[in-house]
GROMACS .gro file of C-alpha atoms in nm:
model
  363
    1MET     CA    1   4.197   0.707  -3.358
    2VAL     CA    2   4.243   0.563  -3.009
    3HIS     CA    3   4.431   0.260  -2.880
    4GLY     CA    4   4.196   0.008  -2.720
    5PRO     CA    5   4.206  -0.353  -2.602
    6PHE     CA    6   4.128  -0.472  -2.953
    7GLY     CA    7   4.356  -0.239  -3.145
    8LEU     CA    8   4.273   0.096  -3.296
    9PHE     CA    9   3.919   0.226  -3.306
   10ARG     CA   10   3.756   0.553  -3.387
   11ILE     CA   11   3.567   0.780  -3.153
   12GLY     CA   12   3.361   1.030  -3.342
   13VAL     CA   13   3.065   1.259  -3.319
   14ARG     CA   14   2.741   1.132  -3.475
   15ARG     CA   15   2.633   1.403  -3.710
   16ASN     CA   16   2.268   1.493  -3.699
   17ARG     CA   17   2.166   1.779  -3.919
   18LYS     CA   18   1.831   1.799  -3.741
   19ARG     CA   19   1.997   1.841  -3.394
   20PRO     CA   20   1.864   2.164  -3.244
   21GLN     CA   21   2.115   2.423  -3.172
   22GLY     CA   22   2.262   2.378  -2.819
   23ALA     CA   23   2.163   2.011  -2.792
   24PRO     CA   24   2.431   1.782  -2.646
   25VAL     CA   25   2.677   1.624  -2.883
   26ARG     CA   26   2.660   1.241  -2.880
   27LEU     CA   27   2.977   1.031  -2.889
   28TYR     CA   28   2.963   0.696  -3.058
   29LEU     CA   29   3.186   0.383  -3.028
   30PRO     CA   30   3.226   0.085  -3.254
   31THR     CA   31   2.996  -0.208  -3.163
   32ARG     CA   32   3.277  -0.431  -3.033
   33CYS     CA   33   3.379  -0.163  -2.785
   34ARG     CA   34   3.022  -0.115  -2.663
   35TYR     CA   35   3.006  -0.482  -2.575
   36LEU     CA   36   3.330  -0.456  -2.381
   37LEU     CA   37   3.210  -0.163  -2.174
   38VAL     CA   38   2.882  -0.333  -2.092
   39GLY     CA   39   3.071  -0.639  -1.971
   40MET     CA   40   3.310  -0.435  -1.753
   41THR     CA   41   3.009  -0.254  -1.595
   42ALA     CA   42   2.851  -0.587  -1.513
   43LEU     CA   43   3.164  -0.713  -1.345
   44THR     CA   44   3.207  -0.406  -1.126
   45THR     CA   45   2.841  -0.394  -1.006
   46HIS     CA   46   2.795  -0.762  -0.936
   47GLN     CA   47   2.734  -0.858  -0.569
   48ALA     CA   48   2.750  -1.196  -0.403
   49PRO     CA   49   2.420  -1.326  -0.270
   50ALA     CA   50   2.350  -1.279   0.102
   51PRO     CA   51   2.404  -1.598   0.309
   52ASP     CA   52   2.050  -1.592   0.446
   53GLY     CA   53   2.171  -1.479   0.788
   54ILE     CA   54   2.414  -1.769   0.833
   55ASN     CA   55   2.791  -1.712   0.805
   56PRO     CA   56   2.952  -2.057   0.747
   57ALA     CA   57   3.279  -1.936   0.912
   58ARG     CA   58   3.094  -1.869   1.241
   59ALA     CA   59   2.811  -2.118   1.245
   60ARG     CA   60   3.004  -2.431   1.339
   61PRO     CA   61   3.219  -2.453   1.656
   62THR     CA   62   3.495  -2.635   1.463
   63LEU     CA   63   3.533  -2.353   1.215
   64ARG     CA   64   3.511  -2.083   1.489
   65ALA     CA   65   3.800  -2.254   1.663
   66LEU     CA   66   3.989  -2.285   1.333
   67TYR     CA   67   3.961  -1.916   1.252
   68SER     CA   68   3.965  -1.778   1.608
   69GLY     CA   69   4.280  -1.573   1.551
   70HIS     CA   70   4.449  -1.412   1.852
   71THR     CA   71   4.377  -1.595   2.179
   72LEU     CA   72   4.511  -1.535   2.529
   73SER     CA   73   4.682  -1.803   2.733
   74PRO     CA   74   4.869  -1.798   3.066
   75VAL     CA   75   5.199  -1.811   2.886
   76ASP     CA   76   5.121  -1.461   2.750
   77LEU     CA   77   5.111  -1.324   3.106
   78SER     CA   78   5.371  -1.188   3.348
   79ALA     CA   79   5.303  -1.074   3.702
   80PRO     CA   80   5.460  -0.791   3.904
   81LEU     CA   81   5.632  -0.924   4.220
   82LEU     CA   82   5.669  -0.655   4.484
   83ALA     CA   83   5.923  -0.761   4.750
   84LEU     CA   84   5.824  -0.610   5.084
   85PRO     CA   85   6.009  -0.627   5.418
   86ASP     CA   86   5.941  -0.936   5.628
   87GLY     CA   87   5.711  -0.868   5.922
   88ASP     CA   88   5.546  -0.567   5.763
   89SER     CA   89   5.170  -0.580   5.737
   90VAL     CA   90   5.050  -0.544   5.380
   91THR     CA   91   4.799  -0.258   5.364
   92THR     CA   92   4.737  -0.272   4.992
   93ALA     CA   93   4.518  -0.482   4.772
   94LEU     CA   94   4.780  -0.508   4.503
   95PRO     CA   95   4.835  -0.876   4.407
   96GLY     CA   96   5.193  -0.996   4.417
   97ALA     CA   97   5.295  -0.760   4.702
   98VAL     CA   98   5.444  -1.004   4.951
   99PRO     CA   99   5.727  -1.024   5.201
  100VAL     CA  100   6.050  -1.189   5.081
  101SER     CA  101   5.969  -1.497   5.298
  102GLU     CA  102   5.654  -1.558   5.090
  103ILE     CA  103   5.811  -1.513   4.750
  104ALA     CA  104   5.881  -1.883   4.689
  105ALA     CA  105   5.526  -1.993   4.759
  106THR     CA  106   5.383  -1.702   4.550
  107ILE     CA  107   5.593  -1.765   4.238
  108SER     CA  108   5.548  -2.142   4.261
  109GLY     CA  109   5.176  -2.085   4.253
  110TRP     CA  110   5.205  -1.863   3.946
  111ALA     CA  111   5.421  -2.116   3.773
  112SER     CA  112   5.158  -2.386   3.833
  113LEU     CA  113   4.906  -2.172   3.657
  114GLY     CA  114   5.131  -2.133   3.351
  115ILE     CA  115   5.229  -1.771   3.401
  116ALA     CA  116   5.552  -1.732   3.209
  117GLY     CA  117   5.721  -1.432   3.365
  118VAL     CA  118   5.761  -1.205   3.667
  119LYS     CA  119   5.907  -0.858   3.710
  120VAL     CA  120   6.058  -0.793   4.050
  121PHE     CA  121   6.037  -0.464   4.235
  122ALA     CA  122   6.189  -0.424   4.577
  123TYR     CA  123   6.092  -0.198   4.868
  124GLY     CA  124   6.423  -0.022   4.923
  125HIS     CA  125   6.612   0.003   5.253
  126ASP     CA  126   6.906   0.203   5.378
  127ARG     CA  127   6.787   0.489   5.158
  128ASP     CA  128   7.019   0.783   5.111
  129GLY     CA  129   7.114   1.039   4.848
  130ARG     CA  130   7.342   0.794   4.664
  131ALA     CA  131   7.103   0.492   4.675
  132SER     CA  132   7.365   0.296   4.868
  133GLY     CA  133   7.122   0.023   4.965
  134ALA     CA  134   7.067  -0.071   4.598
  135LEU     CA  135   7.428  -0.210   4.584
  136MET     CA  136   7.450  -0.372   4.928
  137PRO     CA  137   7.539  -0.741   4.897
  138GLY     CA  138   7.231  -0.954   4.975
  139ASN     CA  139   6.986  -0.660   4.972
  140ARG     CA  140   6.613  -0.712   4.937
  141MET     CA  141   6.622  -0.714   4.559
  142ALA     CA  142   6.901  -0.974   4.544
  143SER     CA  143   6.722  -1.186   4.809
  144ALA     CA  144   6.399  -1.169   4.611
  145ILE     CA  145   6.566  -1.274   4.288
  146THR     CA  146   6.740  -1.562   4.455
  147ALA     CA  147   6.418  -1.688   4.619
  148ALA     CA  148   6.218  -1.653   4.297
  149LYS     CA  149   6.464  -1.836   4.074
  150ALA     CA  150   6.509  -2.113   4.326
  151ALA     CA  151   6.135  -2.172   4.345
  152ALA     CA  152   6.058  -2.142   3.975
  153PRO     CA  153   6.371  -2.156   3.761
  154ARG     CA  154   6.175  -2.178   3.435
  155VAL     CA  155   5.984  -1.857   3.492
  156ALA     CA  156   6.144  -1.565   3.312
  157LEU     CA  157   6.256  -1.304   3.570
  158THR     CA  158   6.303  -0.935   3.494
  159THR     CA  159   6.411  -0.675   3.746
  160GLU     CA  160   6.353  -0.303   3.784
  161VAL     CA  161   6.683  -0.108   3.756
  162CYS     CA  162   6.604   0.234   3.903
  163GLY     CA  163   6.706   0.449   4.194
  164CYS     CA  164   6.355   0.554   4.302
  165SER     CA  165   6.321   0.277   4.567
  166TRP     CA  166   6.667   0.342   4.711
  167THR     CA  167   6.707   0.722   4.723
  168ASN     CA  168   6.583   0.925   5.018
  169HIS     CA  169   6.422   1.174   4.780
  170GLY     CA  170   6.233   0.914   4.575
  171GLU     CA  171   6.393   1.018   4.246
  172CYS     CA  172   6.495   0.770   3.977
  173ILE     CA  173   6.829   0.958   3.942
  174LEU     CA  174   7.116   1.077   4.158
  175ARG     CA  175   7.181   1.442   4.212
  176THR     CA  176   7.491   1.644   4.283
  177GLU     CA  177   7.530   1.844   4.605
  178ASP     CA  178   7.383   2.149   4.434
  179GLY     CA  179   7.078   1.957   4.319
  180ALA     CA  180   7.171   1.905   3.952
  181LEU     CA  181   7.139   1.570   3.769
  182ASP     CA  182   7.444   1.358   3.832
  183LEU     CA  183   7.437   1.186   3.500
  184ASP     CA  184   7.757   0.989   3.530
  185GLY     CA  185   7.669   0.879   3.882
  186THR     CA  186   7.327   0.764   3.770
  187TYR     CA  187   7.474   0.566   3.484
  188ALA     CA  188   7.720   0.401   3.718
  189LEU     CA  189   7.442   0.316   3.965
  190MET     CA  190   7.219   0.162   3.702
  191ALA     CA  191   7.504  -0.038   3.551
  192ALA     CA  192   7.611  -0.176   3.890
  193MET     CA  193   7.247  -0.259   3.986
  194ALA     CA  194   7.208  -0.453   3.658
  195VAL     CA  195   7.520  -0.656   3.722
  196GLN     CA  196   7.413  -0.739   4.079
  197HIS     CA  197   7.071  -0.852   3.956
  198ALA     CA  198   7.229  -1.068   3.683
  199ASP     CA  199   7.469  -1.217   3.942
  200ALA     CA  200   7.164  -1.310   4.153
  201GLY     CA  201   6.999  -1.487   3.861
  202ALA     CA  202   6.789  -1.231   3.669
  203ASP     CA  203   6.713  -1.321   3.304
  204ALA     CA  204   6.650  -0.958   3.204
  205VAL     CA  205   6.700  -0.618   3.355
  206SER     CA  206   6.471  -0.316   3.295
  207PRO     CA  207   6.629   0.033   3.309
  208THR     CA  208   6.342   0.246   3.424
  209ALA     CA  209   6.490   0.598   3.452
  210MET     CA  210   6.437   0.728   3.094
  211LEU     CA  211   6.783   0.869   3.035
  212ASP     CA  212   6.940   0.854   2.692
  213GLY     CA  213   7.260   0.658   2.731
  214SER     CA  214   7.143   0.449   3.026
  215VAL     CA  215   7.065   0.144   2.813
  216HIS     CA  216   7.414   0.161   2.663
  217ALA     CA  217   7.573   0.189   3.010
  218VAL     CA  218   7.373  -0.120   3.131
  219ARG     CA  219   7.443  -0.328   2.823
  220THR     CA  220   7.815  -0.249   2.841
  221ALA     CA  221   7.836  -0.332   3.205
  222LEU     CA  222   7.657  -0.663   3.162
  223ASP     CA  223   7.884  -0.767   2.874
  224GLU     CA  224   8.198  -0.675   3.066
  225ALA     CA  225   8.075  -0.881   3.366
  226GLY     CA  226   8.022  -1.188   3.152
  227HIS     CA  227   7.642  -1.153   3.128
  228ARG     CA  228   7.610  -1.132   2.757
  229ASP     CA  229   7.297  -1.353   2.767
  230VAL     CA  230   7.107  -1.128   3.006
  231ALA     CA  231   6.857  -0.915   2.821
  232VAL     CA  232   6.796  -0.541   2.853
  233ASN     CA  233   6.432  -0.433   2.849
  234PRO     CA  234   6.395  -0.056   2.907
  235ASN     CA  235   6.071   0.113   2.997
  236LEU     CA  236   5.877   0.356   2.781
  237ALA     CA  237   5.692   0.534   3.062
  238VAL     CA  238   5.413   0.771   2.975
  239HIS     CA  239   5.329   1.033   3.241
  240THR     CA  240   5.007   0.930   3.407
  241GLY     CA  241   4.816   0.911   3.733
  242LEU     CA  242   4.798   0.534   3.694
  243TYR     CA  243   5.117   0.466   3.895
  244GLY     CA  244   4.961   0.587   4.221
  245PRO     CA  245   4.897   0.267   4.424
  246PHE     CA  246   5.247   0.132   4.340
  247LYS     CA  247   5.418   0.457   4.450
  248ALA     CA  248   5.222   0.468   4.772
  249LEU     CA  249   5.303   0.107   4.863
  250MET     CA  250   5.668   0.116   4.768
  251ALA     CA  251   5.725   0.476   4.900
  252THR     CA  252   5.862   0.597   4.565
  253ASP     CA  253   5.667   0.920   4.532
  254PRO     CA  254   5.941   1.173   4.436
  255ARG     CA  255   5.998   1.471   4.660
  256SER     CA  256   5.969   1.696   4.358
  257GLY     CA  257   5.612   1.580   4.307
  258HIS     CA  258   5.641   1.426   3.961
  259ARG     CA  259   5.881   1.265   3.710
  260ARG     CA  260   5.773   1.440   3.398
  261GLY     CA  261   6.129   1.513   3.293
  262LEU     CA  262   6.190   1.138   3.286
  263GLN     CA  263   5.867   1.031   3.122
  264LEU     CA  264   5.686   1.078   2.792
  265GLU     CA  265   5.437   1.353   2.762
  266PRO     CA  266   5.093   1.202   2.700
  267GLY     CA  267   5.013   1.446   2.414
  268ARG     CA  268   5.321   1.350   2.221
  269ALA     CA  269   5.359   0.988   2.334
  270ASP     CA  270   5.241   0.839   2.009
  271ARG     CA  271   5.547   1.001   1.837
  272ASP     CA  272   5.801   1.030   2.114
  273ALA     CA  273   5.772   0.664   2.202
  274LEU     CA  274   5.890   0.570   1.853
  275VAL     CA  275   6.185   0.804   1.870
  276GLN     CA  276   6.292   0.677   2.218
  277ALA     CA  277   6.244   0.311   2.116
  278ARG     CA  278   6.472   0.353   1.821
  279ARG     CA  279   6.739   0.511   2.030
  280TRP     CA  280   6.730   0.235   2.283
  281ILE     CA  281   6.743  -0.036   2.026
  282ASP     CA  282   7.054   0.138   1.889
  283GLU     CA  283   7.195   0.148   2.241
  284GLY     CA  284   7.151  -0.231   2.282
  285ALA     CA  285   6.798  -0.297   2.404
  286ASP     CA  286   6.664  -0.643   2.319
  287SER     CA  287   6.296  -0.566   2.396
  288LEU     CA  288   6.076  -0.293   2.523
  289THR     CA  289   5.810  -0.222   2.793
  290LEU     CA  290   5.534   0.028   2.746
  291GLN     CA  291   5.344   0.161   3.051
  292PRO     CA  292   5.070   0.231   3.121
  293VAL     CA  293   4.860   0.076   2.845
  294MET     CA  294   4.495   0.145   2.946
  295THR     CA  295   4.532   0.503   2.827
  296ALA     CA  296   4.804   0.438   2.564
  297VAL     CA  297   4.671   0.156   2.343
  298ASP     CA  298   4.728   0.384   2.042
  299VAL     CA  299   5.093   0.415   2.138
  300LEU     CA  300   5.120   0.035   2.163
  301VAL     CA  301   4.973  -0.006   1.809
  302ARG     CA  302   5.216   0.247   1.664
  303LEU     CA  303   5.509   0.095   1.850
  304ARG     CA  304   5.423  -0.249   1.716
  305ASP     CA  305   5.401  -0.116   1.362
  306ASP     CA  306   5.741   0.047   1.404
  307GLN     CA  307   5.943  -0.222   1.588
  308ARG     CA  308   5.996  -0.594   1.545
  309VAL     CA  309   6.155  -0.651   1.890
  310PRO     CA  310   5.938  -0.810   2.164
  311ILE     CA  311   5.709  -0.568   2.343
  312THR     CA  312   5.562  -0.602   2.692
  313ALA     CA  313   5.247  -0.407   2.775
  314TYR     CA  314   5.247  -0.313   3.146
  315SER     CA  315   4.904  -0.276   3.292
  316THR     CA  316   5.004  -0.065   3.596
  317SER     CA  317   4.884  -0.053   3.952
  318GLY     CA  318   4.629   0.222   3.883
  319GLU     CA  319   4.464   0.002   3.626
  320TRP     CA  320   4.406  -0.278   3.872
  321GLY     CA  321   4.127  -0.091   4.057
  322ALA     CA  322   3.935  -0.046   3.733
  323LEU     CA  323   3.997  -0.407   3.624
  324LYS     CA  324   3.850  -0.548   3.943
  325THR     CA  325   3.511  -0.412   3.849
  326LEU     CA  326   3.516  -0.616   3.524
  327GLY     CA  327   3.553  -0.957   3.687
  328ALA     CA  328   3.780  -1.233   3.561
  329SER     CA  329   3.610  -1.260   3.223
  330GLY     CA  330   3.634  -0.887   3.157
  331MET     CA  331   3.997  -0.878   3.270
  332ALA     CA  332   4.076  -1.156   3.027
  333GLU     CA  333   3.909  -0.968   2.743
  334TYR     CA  334   4.105  -0.654   2.820
  335LEU     CA  335   4.441  -0.829   2.837
  336ALA     CA  336   4.363  -1.014   2.515
  337SER     CA  337   4.294  -0.683   2.346
  338LEU     CA  338   4.642  -0.571   2.441
  339LYS     CA  339   4.789  -0.883   2.284
  340ARG     CA  340   4.577  -0.818   1.972
  341ALA     CA  341   4.706  -0.454   1.965
  342GLY     CA  342   5.066  -0.577   1.937
  343ALA     CA  343   5.197  -0.687   2.282
  344ASP     CA  344   5.406  -1.002   2.287
  345GLN     CA  345   5.368  -1.027   2.666
  346VAL     CA  346   5.128  -0.860   2.910
  347LEU     CA  347   5.251  -0.765   3.256
  348SER     CA  348   4.955  -0.713   3.484
  349PHE     CA  349   4.840  -0.730   3.845
  350ALA     CA  350   4.548  -0.925   3.698
  351ALA     CA  351   4.779  -1.206   3.576
  352GLU     CA  352   4.689  -1.459   3.846
  353THR     CA  353   4.314  -1.398   3.833
  354VAL     CA  354   4.318  -1.421   3.450
  355ALA     CA  355   4.536  -1.729   3.442
  356ARG     CA  356   4.297  -1.911   3.685
  357HIS     CA  357   4.001  -1.803   3.467
  358LEU     CA  358   4.165  -1.921   3.149
  359GLY     CA  359   4.247  -2.256   3.314
  360ALA     CA  360   3.894  -2.301   3.436
  361SER     CA  361   3.752  -2.214   3.089
  362ARG     CA  362   3.962  -2.484   2.931
  363ALA     CA  363   3.892  -2.747   3.189
   0.00000   0.00000   0.00000
């Protein structure tokens, strides 16, 4: 006896004295159970009729718009702003690389296109082994922040907090006299830079040297200086060749030849990014930036699945050369794919081109 949907029933072997030896044994079920099994088979094998080549959810423009899902708009975009010395001739094709005197006009134009954010990088001056220029009152970074916020106060402004533009060896960190990492000195430098940027008007600061403890040092310094509302957005930097044009323009190529000790190894980035992100959230980070993204979309997807904080996808300078070949429409599709992959904001040298394209498409 076996329990079934209609109570107990018997499964047995139909006896057949004429069955040849070795022939299969036949099982039998009561009639009511046979009907049940036939009905279940019909339910599992039924298929909906084909729609004759027309999908109602795609056929009409109104429904396509209704179900369009992720779309890209200028408010999803941020642009890198590279503050160069006044009077220097710009020998790069990187958008957003302008002298300080042109920052106001540049950011005003971006704001008129609907671009929501900028990240400021400064070409360092008075470079030495202790990055002294980074803390000089009124230095190029502070001047750039002041000019940008005065021209477009509603545009969110993030700054790079790193020693690479200010040291004479191009490293993100400070070193002792014998060449070892000066960890305490680097923490102090990054903390002081963050406070200076906040004093000048930054909405968020981005610790870029990937040192455990640096986010905590920056967060603590901001809080103690009365900037509890200034966000901390550290970088998750994957080692790549896609930083080249930026390093050449800003003279930040390290004397050692690479920064692998301060970056994620590409072969482990999909795992190590999650570990690092969790550490920095614990240290006080409010959001995260992943760079580059053209060769790390899988990392972006995993990071989004693991974290609920806002994530910026930084399409770095080396990606710009490839994006130019796609044209404005192709650039827009690429940046939209990053948003679809999990980015809350996309930082890209293509931001202005794409924002103009999106505006023209909606006109």
